[in-house]
Amino acid sequence: MNIYADIRGLVIDALAALEGEGLLPAGLDLANVAVEPPRDPLHGDMATNAAMVLAKPAGMKPRDIAGALAEKLRSDPRIVEADVAGPGFLNLRLDPSVWADVVRAVLGQGGAYGRSEMGKGQRVNVEFVSANPTGPLHVGHTRGAVFGDALAALLDFSGHDVTREYYINDGGAQVDVLARSVYLRYLEAHGREVAFADGTYPGDYLIEVGQALKDKVGDAYVDQPEDVWLVAVREFATDAMMALIREDLAALGVEIDHYFSEKSLYGTGRIEAALAALDAKGLIYEGVLEPPKGKLPEDWEPREQTLFRSTEHGDDVDRPVKKSDGAWTYFAPDIAYHFDKIERGYDALIDVFGADHGGYVKRMKAAVSALSDGRVPLDIKLTQLVKLYKNGEPFKMSKRAGTFVTLRDVVDLVGPDVTRFVMLTRKNDAPLDFDFDKVLEQSKDNAVFYVQYAHARVKSVLRKAAAAGIAVDDATLAGADLSAMTHESEIALARKVAEWPRLLEIAARTHEPHRIAFYLYELAGDLHALWNRGNDSPELRFLQEGDPATSQSKIALARAVSVVISTGLGILGVTPVEEMR
RNA sequence: GGCCCCGUAGCUCAGCAGGAUAGAGCGGUCGCCUCCUAAGCGACAGGUCACAGGUUCGAAUCCUGUCGGGGUCGCCA
């Protein structure tokens, strides 16, 4: 049940009726007609901008349209008041039974409340993390992982058919570096003294990989030239790193549906095929790029390269797909990879990148636009930096990796639930401060705690009611008489619950899962407010001693809140708690 | 220099397809525990939505420009 959608439908029907009666011209575009919660609750329960939006196309005064619309709407039993206000707003006051209906619907639907079909028939591919397989995931990847996973869950809940995907960058020079680094650890395992030159990965996490390599091949590679072992060690090392990364993701509760190997694009004609597709559209040419505007790189010299005419699809300059030595640039396999995604038939693509990849957004979009002839939209979400703090001090080092704080460091310290929630308490494109002490603090300025506390409070009431012999299963609560739910704090809470489907639609449309976290914080706040009213006004307490019927009606509302919190946390990948300890 | 993101209360940040008197937390001041968990709740104070134009009945929101912060910029992915 989405009460906002229902009432909007009512408004649309009324407008259609007015058209039929000739009071409005026929054929008006109603797409921009909105029904929203008013900023000020004094204005009513809902407001519509219909009259203002339609005034110009209809050639009428807003207030005249609003007046006629109000007349029509008043005939619906759910609308008790419809007043024209301001420049032409139509403020609606709903019958209190509407909120009772919402609560009943929530109890009836349970975890399905808020699900929608907005994405019905749409296959969406969400690619995220896609970290190089050269070491454990670090904090930045953690944010991308949480964001991508929550976004995928959100789209899934909104009716999309979602694939979570990870692109393994196992085709470039960095995996050769990895192989050489592992080789050094391998020699070390054989008791050799080794030095880690610049350009190798010194992290401790490779020690066990070197040992494992020794266990596997013995001394076969010792004192052998690189061409003997490089390919084999590279594969061994990449596999080990991917196993590590999968473990990291599992620790965070992230499950990838599809891992896609960059390497699989080489030597198989797939890069060539993708570029041939572009070539067939006249978008590939040999040419010399203009030097960058402004300050020139010192070693700049004009070079003829194979270029993709990305400017035809919105990019600022054309982009090279081959290096001067004839090898592919990294962009070439990326084009092939996205070509593959398009050919797999997705209706929409989403890439989650770190903010440092912001410079690639336009060219990637240009490539997808060109390859799909503009049919497949690509949205690229950038996740900003995470700044870590501990004891108020910036916190940088990891014991394990030697250089950066890993995903494991974070999850081990605060747990996956706190990690995930906190990572979503900022917009993806805003920097995030993550304070190891603060996120574990039990206070109101810690949103995780505050939301969990609200959930636990409801659970506590349910336990106490059950102990008092009052039936509080959802079926019983759904049948409770909710006509006494009239206090402003109760209505405010029910109204918030009613907003859940609408909030989800907005979050799904904008690809912004953080909105869920903020909504849950507000919902929790409304519950805590009502809870505390019970201190002064015993009749507002959820549990009414010796009065099962009233208790059930009160608890029905509380239970509806816990259903929404539980569902919302579920989308964020956070487990709701039953009690605070 | 080009491109991208950001600029909202003392601090950290929300702001929903443009909508009415711009919100929350922290910090400040003042209240609330014989009472379902006070790990909480209520009230007050606090704003030139960086700045200047433009579009619109209406702009924090859209467009242009300026300033400030960050990121990025052809043989690294």
XYZ file of C-alpha atoms (C1' of nucleotides) in Angstrom:
658
model
C 0.000 0.000 0.000
C 1.362 3.366 -1.038
C -1.040 5.973 0.226
C 0.671 8.782 -1.674
C 0.282 6.881 -4.926
C -3.333 6.114 -4.023
C -4.220 9.723 -3.357
C -2.356 10.844 -6.452
C -4.471 8.383 -8.409
C -7.519 9.995 -6.878
C -6.334 13.419 -7.987
C -5.585 12.184 -11.498
C -9.038 10.603 -11.751
C -10.663 13.810 -10.564
C -8.740 15.802 -13.147
C -9.825 13.372 -15.844
C -13.431 13.791 -14.722
C -13.063 17.568 -14.959
C -11.731 17.141 -18.454
C -14.727 14.980 -19.289
C -17.074 17.656 -18.010
C -15.335 20.277 -20.104
C -14.184 22.216 -17.049
C -10.604 21.524 -18.080
C -9.316 21.249 -21.647
C -8.723 17.670 -22.744
C -5.297 16.149 -23.236
C -3.403 17.881 -20.462
C -0.024 16.424 -19.500
C -0.451 15.269 -15.923
C 3.047 13.903 -15.455
C 4.151 16.757 -13.201
C 1.154 16.566 -10.926
C 2.536 15.639 -7.535
C 1.008 14.667 -4.233
C 3.425 15.239 -1.399
C 3.588 15.691 2.330
C 3.370 19.426 3.058
C 6.329 21.004 4.758
C 4.136 22.248 7.570
C 1.752 19.642 9.031
C -0.674 22.461 9.823
C -1.370 22.587 6.115
C -2.891 19.155 6.229
C -1.803 15.640 5.487
C -1.020 16.003 1.822
C -0.802 18.717 -0.762
C -1.010 18.735 -4.526
C 0.471 21.223 -6.931
C -1.944 20.167 -9.711
C -3.600 23.548 -10.113
C -0.301 25.423 -10.439
C 1.197 22.939 -12.834
C -1.861 22.922 -15.070
C -2.717 26.617 -14.958
C -0.611 27.605 -17.915
C -1.411 24.734 -20.306
C -5.094 24.962 -19.374
C -5.109 28.716 -19.751
C -6.838 29.102 -16.392
C -6.178 30.635 -13.015
C -4.610 28.206 -10.541
C -7.132 28.919 -7.841
C -10.042 28.215 -10.202
C -8.628 24.825 -11.077
C -7.894 24.095 -7.434
C -11.440 25.023 -6.475
C -12.993 22.683 -8.997
C -10.577 19.916 -8.044
C -11.356 20.364 -4.358
C -15.050 20.014 -5.116
C -14.469 16.686 -6.828
C -12.096 15.317 -4.199
C -14.413 16.047 -1.300
C -16.754 13.359 -2.550
C -14.196 10.690 -1.623
C -14.679 9.421 1.912
C -10.925 9.493 2.562
C -10.771 13.258 2.024
C -12.284 15.191 4.888
C -10.967 18.609 3.870
C -9.662 20.102 0.656
C -8.609 23.732 0.900
C -7.036 26.000 -1.638
C -4.051 27.813 -0.174
C -1.265 30.121 -1.174
C -0.617 30.451 -4.888
C -2.817 27.465 -5.696
C -1.867 24.574 -3.451
C -4.631 22.211 -2.656
C -4.244 21.017 0.896
C -5.872 17.738 1.763
C -6.780 16.470 5.166
C -7.376 12.763 5.303
C -9.756 10.815 7.425
C -7.843 9.331 10.385
C -9.014 5.902 9.289
C -6.558 6.208 6.390
C -3.631 5.995 8.816
C -5.220 3.041 10.525
C -5.514 1.398 7.109
C -1.823 1.985 6.510
C -0.884 0.345 9.792
C -3.114 -2.626 9.022
C -1.586 -2.917 5.559
C 1.931 -2.924 7.005
C 1.058 -5.691 9.430
C -0.556 -7.640 6.630
C 2.311 -7.268 4.213
C 5.140 -7.473 6.709
C 8.557 -7.377 5.064
C 6.939 -6.857 1.675
C 5.531 -3.464 2.662
C 7.135 -0.927 0.362
C 7.987 -3.347 -2.397
C 7.020 -1.976 -5.749
C 6.967 -2.859 -9.385
C 8.557 0.322 -10.595
C 11.398 -1.706 -12.076
C 9.274 -4.498 -13.442
C 10.808 -6.126 -16.485
C 14.005 -4.128 -16.119
C 17.334 -5.880 -15.879
C 19.955 -3.744 -14.196
C 23.650 -4.449 -13.825
C 25.379 -2.857 -10.844
C 29.152 -3.046 -11.057
C 31.005 -2.119 -7.897
C 34.246 -2.543 -5.933
C 36.176 -3.847 -8.974
C 39.401 -3.402 -7.008
C 42.682 -4.563 -8.523
C 43.462 -8.101 -7.370
C 46.713 -7.027 -5.790
C 45.832 -6.965 -2.117
C 43.119 -6.823 0.514
C 40.295 -4.332 0.163
C 40.809 -1.033 1.946
C 38.423 1.489 3.443
C 37.671 3.214 0.173
C 36.622 -0.084 -1.364
C 34.496 -0.693 1.703
C 32.399 2.340 1.019
C 32.004 1.371 -2.611
C 31.090 -2.174 -1.619
C 28.460 -1.078 0.873
C 27.038 1.523 -1.448
C 26.858 -0.792 -4.447
C 25.372 -3.651 -2.475
C 22.731 -1.459 -0.840
C 21.873 0.158 -4.156
C 21.472 -3.278 -5.706
C 19.219 -4.378 -2.845
C 17.194 -1.204 -3.153
C 16.656 -1.730 -6.867
C 15.797 -5.350 -6.268
C 13.210 -4.321 -3.675
C 11.808 -1.916 -6.228
C 11.112 -4.669 -8.664
C 14.253 -4.617 -10.813
C 16.088 -7.737 -11.860
C 19.536 -6.937 -10.493
C 22.973 -8.405 -11.118
C 25.810 -7.529 -8.739
C 29.015 -7.563 -10.696
C 32.746 -7.233 -10.058
C 35.254 -6.487 -12.805
C 38.594 -8.100 -12.059
C 41.453 -5.956 -13.358
C 43.707 -8.920 -13.962
C 44.955 -7.923 -17.385
C 47.305 -5.007 -16.801
C 50.847 -4.423 -15.630
C 49.820 -4.334 -11.987
C 49.320 -8.089 -11.872
C 52.874 -8.564 -13.179
C 54.048 -6.434 -10.295
C 51.988 -8.631 -8.007
C 53.575 -11.747 -9.478
C 57.087 -10.384 -8.930
C 56.210 -9.411 -5.373
C 54.904 -12.879 -4.648
C 58.012 -14.348 -6.243
C 60.127 -12.417 -3.738
C 58.053 -13.835 -0.887
C 58.489 -17.239 -2.456
C 62.270 -16.826 -2.391
C 61.968 -15.640 1.185
C 60.108 -18.819 2.024
C 63.121 -20.635 0.705
C 65.327 -18.776 3.130
C 66.671 -16.266 0.647
C 67.408 -12.694 1.590
C 65.320 -10.405 -0.616
C 64.918 -6.687 -1.107
C 61.627 -5.099 -2.077
C 62.415 -2.555 -4.742
C 60.189 0.361 -5.549
C 57.239 -0.739 -7.574
C 56.675 -3.975 -5.707
C 54.035 -4.661 -3.075
C 55.696 -5.095 0.322
C 52.576 -5.932 2.331
C 52.683 -8.796 4.817
C 49.646 -10.384 3.242
C 51.858 -11.774 0.481
C 54.040 -13.780 2.871
C 51.530 -16.594 3.103
C 51.027 -16.511 -0.650
C 54.767 -16.985 -1.183
C 54.697 -19.836 1.293
C 51.734 -21.403 -0.440
C 53.542 -21.144 -3.759
C 56.519 -22.926 -2.267
C 54.225 -25.635 -0.899
C 52.824 -26.076 -4.368
C 55.870 -26.006 -6.625
C 58.767 -26.593 -4.279
C 61.977 -25.052 -5.558
C 61.066 -25.272 -9.231
C 61.195 -21.479 -9.736
C 64.213 -20.716 -7.582
C 67.043 -19.123 -9.581
C 64.938 -19.306 -12.708
C 64.469 -16.415 -15.163
C 61.201 -14.559 -15.136
C 59.885 -16.020 -18.372
C 59.864 -19.424 -16.718
C 57.595 -18.504 -13.834
C 55.871 -15.186 -14.494
C 52.695 -16.445 -16.128
C 52.161 -19.228 -13.631
C 52.949 -17.104 -10.602
C 50.716 -14.357 -11.896
C 47.781 -16.708 -12.092
C 48.544 -18.242 -8.732
C 48.854 -14.829 -7.115
C 45.733 -13.373 -8.714
C 43.702 -16.352 -7.620
C 45.009 -15.963 -4.101
C 44.154 -12.257 -4.080
C 40.680 -12.856 -5.408
C 40.123 -15.452 -2.699
C 41.216 -12.839 -0.189
C 38.895 -10.236 -1.667
C 35.965 -12.636 -1.660
C 36.602 -13.293 2.009
C 36.719 -9.579 2.694
C 33.428 -9.066 0.903
C 31.884 -12.007 2.728
C 32.941 -10.480 6.037
C 30.967 -7.426 5.054
C 28.001 -9.487 3.907
C 28.440 -8.698 0.230
C 27.777 -11.389 -2.307
C 28.734 -10.811 -5.930
C 26.624 -12.547 -8.569
C 29.129 -12.334 -11.356
C 32.890 -11.861 -11.460
C 34.127 -10.714 -14.848
C 37.793 -11.138 -15.735
C 39.529 -8.439 -17.740
C 42.034 -11.064 -18.861
C 39.277 -12.981 -20.594
C 39.034 -10.113 -23.055
C 42.606 -10.477 -24.286
C 43.570 -12.850 -27.049
C 39.949 -13.794 -27.588
C 39.071 -11.142 -30.124
C 36.602 -9.487 -27.797
C 38.401 -6.172 -27.566
C 38.819 -6.181 -31.315
C 35.118 -6.932 -31.746
C 34.066 -4.059 -29.524
C 36.319 -1.634 -31.335
C 35.107 -2.986 -34.671
C 31.588 -2.154 -33.558
C 32.679 1.408 -32.919
C 34.644 1.483 -36.145
C 31.525 0.424 -38.031
C 29.865 3.575 -36.716
C 32.783 5.654 -37.952
C 33.993 6.395 -34.437
C 37.548 5.036 -34.633
C 40.347 6.881 -36.383
C 44.102 7.363 -36.415
C 45.022 10.837 -35.293
C 46.987 13.160 -33.082
C 45.384 14.594 -29.973
C 45.469 18.276 -29.182
C 47.695 18.873 -26.171
C 45.765 19.461 -22.921
C 44.730 23.062 -22.401
C 46.859 25.129 -20.065
C 49.969 23.735 -18.453
C 51.622 21.097 -20.609
C 53.132 17.949 -19.190
C 56.906 18.267 -19.516
C 57.331 15.327 -21.793
C 54.403 16.169 -24.045
C 54.914 15.405 -27.679
C 52.390 14.939 -30.470
C 51.770 11.287 -31.218
C 49.626 9.490 -33.684
C 47.338 7.030 -31.916
C 44.206 5.041 -32.476
C 41.416 7.195 -31.091
C 37.763 6.801 -30.153
C 35.662 9.724 -31.307
C 33.993 10.052 -27.884
C 33.268 13.726 -28.541
C 30.438 12.506 -30.762
C 28.794 11.217 -27.581
C 29.334 14.056 -25.172
C 32.983 13.731 -24.154
C 35.321 16.710 -24.158
C 38.149 15.196 -26.178
C 38.588 12.004 -28.145
C 40.278 9.185 -26.221
C 43.139 6.879 -27.168
C 42.446 3.157 -27.199
C 45.994 2.129 -28.124
C 49.301 3.099 -26.637
C 52.092 4.232 -28.929
C 53.647 0.784 -28.760
C 50.440 -0.651 -30.182
C 49.224 -2.208 -26.928
C 45.705 -1.450 -25.701
C 45.174 1.331 -23.229
C 43.193 0.292 -20.201
C 40.213 2.036 -21.766
C 40.032 -0.518 -24.599
C 39.182 -3.540 -22.416
C 36.785 -1.315 -20.467
C 34.966 -0.591 -23.695
C 34.871 -4.294 -24.483
C 33.627 -5.075 -20.992
C 30.771 -2.611 -21.259
C 30.028 -3.905 -24.741
C 29.686 -7.332 -23.174
C 27.267 -5.985 -20.561
C 25.187 -4.369 -23.290
C 25.156 -7.594 -25.302
C 23.988 -9.495 -22.242
C 20.802 -7.499 -22.629
C 20.715 -5.212 -19.608
C 18.245 -2.354 -19.739
C 20.378 -0.151 -17.541
C 23.964 -0.146 -16.307
C 25.324 1.346 -13.118
C 29.035 1.678 -12.321
C 30.235 2.557 -8.844
C 33.667 4.194 -8.950
C 35.883 5.923 -6.439
C 35.878 9.682 -6.812
C 39.434 9.575 -8.169
C 37.996 7.970 -11.304
C 35.733 10.924 -11.937
C 37.715 11.769 -15.041
C 36.532 8.582 -16.752
C 32.839 9.189 -16.397
C 32.325 11.023 -19.646
C 34.319 8.652 -21.809
C 32.629 5.591 -20.297
C 29.217 7.104 -20.886
C 30.256 8.032 -24.400
C 31.350 4.456 -25.072
C 28.111 2.956 -23.783
C 26.038 5.505 -25.639
C 27.904 4.745 -28.868
C 27.840 0.960 -28.460
C 24.146 0.819 -27.599
C 23.087 3.621 -29.962
C 21.867 5.510 -26.924
C 19.498 2.732 -25.845
C 21.177 1.665 -22.604
C 21.586 4.316 -19.928
C 24.768 4.191 -17.863
C 24.736 5.902 -14.478
C 28.084 6.275 -12.778
C 28.052 6.838 -9.038
C 31.230 8.170 -7.474
C 31.985 7.429 -3.853
C 34.034 10.032 -2.035
C 36.861 9.528 0.411
C 36.449 8.040 3.854
C 38.464 9.765 6.567
C 39.162 7.578 9.549
C 39.491 8.779 13.128
C 40.276 7.133 16.408
C 40.396 8.992 19.696
C 39.787 12.109 17.657
C 43.034 11.582 15.749
C 43.309 10.688 12.068
C 43.863 6.983 11.789
C 45.802 5.622 8.846
C 47.941 2.621 9.400
C 47.066 -0.991 9.204
C 49.153 -3.636 10.873
C 48.236 -6.202 8.339
C 48.746 -4.359 5.071
C 51.465 -2.054 6.330
C 50.192 0.919 4.393
C 46.442 1.383 4.479
C 43.518 0.540 6.699
C 41.779 -2.501 5.301
C 38.153 -3.473 5.132
C 39.020 -6.223 7.588
C 40.485 -3.758 10.055
C 37.215 -1.849 10.045
C 34.896 -4.836 10.191
C 36.952 -6.491 12.926
C 36.784 -3.356 15.035
C 33.125 -2.392 14.719
C 31.355 -5.253 12.972
C 29.680 -5.410 9.576
C 26.367 -3.865 10.652
C 27.860 -0.692 12.051
C 30.267 -0.452 9.131
C 27.485 -0.683 6.610
C 25.102 1.716 8.268
C 27.720 4.369 8.895
C 28.971 4.155 5.311
C 25.450 5.079 4.232
C 24.982 8.038 6.541
C 26.390 10.342 3.898
C 25.517 10.974 0.301
C 27.827 8.947 -1.921
C 29.485 12.029 -3.374
C 30.168 13.673 -0.023
C 33.294 12.853 1.989
C 32.653 10.700 5.050
C 34.221 10.884 8.474
C 34.379 7.515 10.173
C 35.286 7.704 13.835
C 35.923 4.313 15.395
C 34.892 5.541 18.829
C 31.847 7.495 17.792
C 30.267 4.747 15.703
C 30.231 2.479 18.735
C 28.929 5.145 21.070
C 25.457 4.599 22.438
C 23.931 8.004 22.001
C 21.634 9.951 19.814
C 24.326 11.340 17.568
C 25.144 7.804 16.531
C 22.451 6.998 14.000
C 23.090 3.250 13.995
C 22.502 2.999 17.674
C 19.491 5.297 17.606
C 17.705 3.266 14.937
C 18.574 -0.050 16.530
C 17.387 1.245 19.885
C 13.981 2.100 18.418
C 13.699 -1.392 16.994
C 14.734 -2.936 20.285
C 12.208 -0.853 22.189
C 9.378 -2.205 20.078
C 10.639 -5.729 20.551
C 10.761 -5.097 24.267
C 7.121 -4.038 24.273
C 6.149 -7.130 22.319
C 7.945 -9.342 24.822
C 6.341 -7.619 27.797
C 2.895 -7.812 26.236
C 3.319 -11.489 25.492
C 4.464 -12.046 29.068
C 1.300 -10.297 30.242
C -0.762 -12.733 28.208
C -1.673 -10.344 25.426
C -1.631 -11.755 21.898
C 0.687 -9.657 19.736
C 1.188 -11.737 16.628
C 0.859 -9.743 13.430
C -2.462 -11.310 12.432
C -4.044 -10.366 15.747
C -2.576 -6.856 15.659
C -3.802 -6.346 12.106
C -7.311 -7.033 13.341
C -7.067 -4.616 16.253
C -9.423 -1.669 16.505
C -7.289 1.318 15.568
C -9.959 3.962 15.877
C -8.386 5.274 19.095
C -5.177 6.165 17.270
C -5.796 9.894 17.284
C -3.041 11.587 19.280
C -0.815 13.843 17.193
C 2.287 11.854 18.102
C 0.601 8.661 16.994
C -0.640 10.184 13.760
C 2.793 11.650 13.079
C 4.340 8.218 13.482
C 1.750 6.540 11.271
C 2.208 9.250 8.673
C 5.922 8.567 8.670
C 5.276 4.877 8.197
C 3.005 5.764 5.288
C 5.864 7.619 3.609
C 8.039 4.519 3.367
C 6.949 3.357 -0.114
C 7.286 6.879 -1.458
C 10.740 7.264 0.056
C 11.812 3.997 -1.530
C 10.627 5.135 -4.935
C 12.635 8.311 -4.679
C 15.714 6.487 -3.414
C 15.475 3.919 -6.207
C 14.915 6.505 -8.886
C 17.853 8.632 -7.805
C 20.098 5.631 -7.022
C 20.636 6.992 -3.523
C 20.404 4.364 -0.795
C 21.586 6.832 1.840
C 18.062 8.242 1.853
C 16.934 5.063 3.584
C 19.400 5.571 6.406
C 18.224 9.137 6.949
C 14.570 8.123 6.790
C 15.089 5.370 9.358
C 16.727 7.877 11.664
C 13.691 10.139 11.395
C 11.287 7.260 11.866
C 13.187 6.148 14.955
C 13.014 9.712 16.253
C 9.232 9.765 15.895
C 8.971 6.495 17.765
C 11.200 7.711 20.600
C 9.111 10.869 20.811
C 5.873 8.950 21.194
C 7.507 6.573 23.637
C 8.481 9.402 25.884
C 5.056 10.984 25.722
C 4.081 7.866 27.592
C 6.104 9.147 30.535
C 3.755 12.076 31.024
C 0.606 10.618 29.513
C 0.128 7.007 30.580
C -2.723 6.606 28.099
C -0.165 6.878 25.290
C 1.914 3.946 26.470
C 1.947 1.011 24.141
C 1.289 -1.463 26.904
C -1.902 -0.732 28.823
C -2.127 -2.756 32.000
C -5.192 -4.958 32.081
C -6.555 -3.697 28.786
C -5.589 -6.115 26.002
C -7.734 -4.471 23.308
C -6.235 -1.003 23.774
C -2.754 -2.490 24.144
C -3.140 -4.298 20.871
C -4.213 -1.198 19.022
C -1.265 0.776 20.383
C 1.191 -2.017 19.812
C -0.025 -2.430 16.244
C 1.437 0.968 15.434
C 4.699 0.189 17.211
C 4.939 -3.113 15.426
C 4.392 -1.410 12.068
C 7.352 0.824 12.861
C 9.542 -2.141 13.669
C 8.507 -3.812 10.424
C 9.635 -0.801 8.443
C 12.882 -0.441 10.395
C 13.610 -4.100 9.934
C 12.849 -3.942 6.217
C 14.881 -0.782 5.748
C 17.866 -2.136 7.625
C 17.544 -5.295 5.571
C 17.956 -3.320 2.359
C 21.028 -1.658 3.817
C 22.327 -5.096 4.772
C 22.115 -4.430 8.494
C 20.648 -6.904 10.976
C 18.096 -5.352 13.333
C 18.701 -6.127 17.004
C 16.123 -7.612 19.370
C 17.490 -5.913 22.450
C 20.241 -3.538 23.477
C 22.947 -4.997 25.619
C 44.324 26.027 -17.878
C 40.090 21.967 -19.279
C 36.584 18.708 -16.968
C 33.943 16.616 -12.475
C 32.189 17.021 -7.276
C 31.358 20.210 -3.175
C 30.014 25.310 -0.695
C 23.080 25.289 3.676
C 23.073 27.333 11.703
C 29.339 27.914 15.762
C 30.516 22.314 14.099
C 28.884 17.733 11.145
C 25.271 17.218 7.553
C 19.869 16.265 5.241
C 16.679 18.814 1.937
C 12.154 14.333 -1.693
C 10.466 15.423 -10.120
C 11.230 23.646 -8.533
C 6.455 24.800 -3.997
C 4.202 27.637 1.263
C 7.575 30.422 7.310
C 14.839 26.118 4.822
C 15.373 20.994 8.674
C 18.161 17.286 11.993
C 22.233 15.953 15.255
C 26.264 17.960 18.083
C 27.597 22.313 20.905
C 24.757 26.488 24.114
C 20.465 27.801 27.616
C 16.128 25.839 30.306
C 12.929 21.807 31.676
C 11.438 16.148 32.254
C 13.181 9.698 35.862
C 7.843 6.309 42.131
C 6.081 5.754 35.258
C 6.495 -0.022 29.086
C 14.668 0.880 28.878
C 16.162 8.828 30.814
C 21.309 4.672 26.064
C 15.728 8.834 25.964
C 12.144 13.205 25.448
C 10.453 18.509 25.285
C 11.386 23.882 24.770
C 14.416 28.170 23.466
C 18.467 30.558 20.865
C 21.142 30.170 16.290
C 20.668 31.143 8.585
C 22.495 36.800 3.145
C 21.230 28.352 1.491
C 29.314 31.218 -1.093
C 28.343 35.603 -4.594
C 25.998 37.914 -9.076
C 22.733 37.502 -13.004
C 18.870 34.501 -15.684
C 14.420 31.035 -16.472
C 9.576 30.593 -13.650
C 3.386 32.237 -10.797
C 7.309 30.296 -7.469
C 14.623 28.739 -7.034
C 18.761 26.043 -1.638
C 16.952 23.019 -5.964
C 17.297 24.405 -13.053
C 20.832 27.675 -16.516
C 25.198 31.181 -17.046
C 29.248 33.563 -14.783
C 32.560 34.750 -10.435
C 34.975 33.276 -5.837
C 36.582 29.341 -2.395
C 37.754 23.823 -1.242
C 38.750 18.850 -3.256
C 39.547 15.389 -7.309
C 41.290 14.524 -12.124
C 43.836 15.596 -16.905
C 47.497 11.111 -23.817
C 52.114 5.383 -23.504
C 48.795 3.853 -14.498
C 44.671 0.667 -13.940
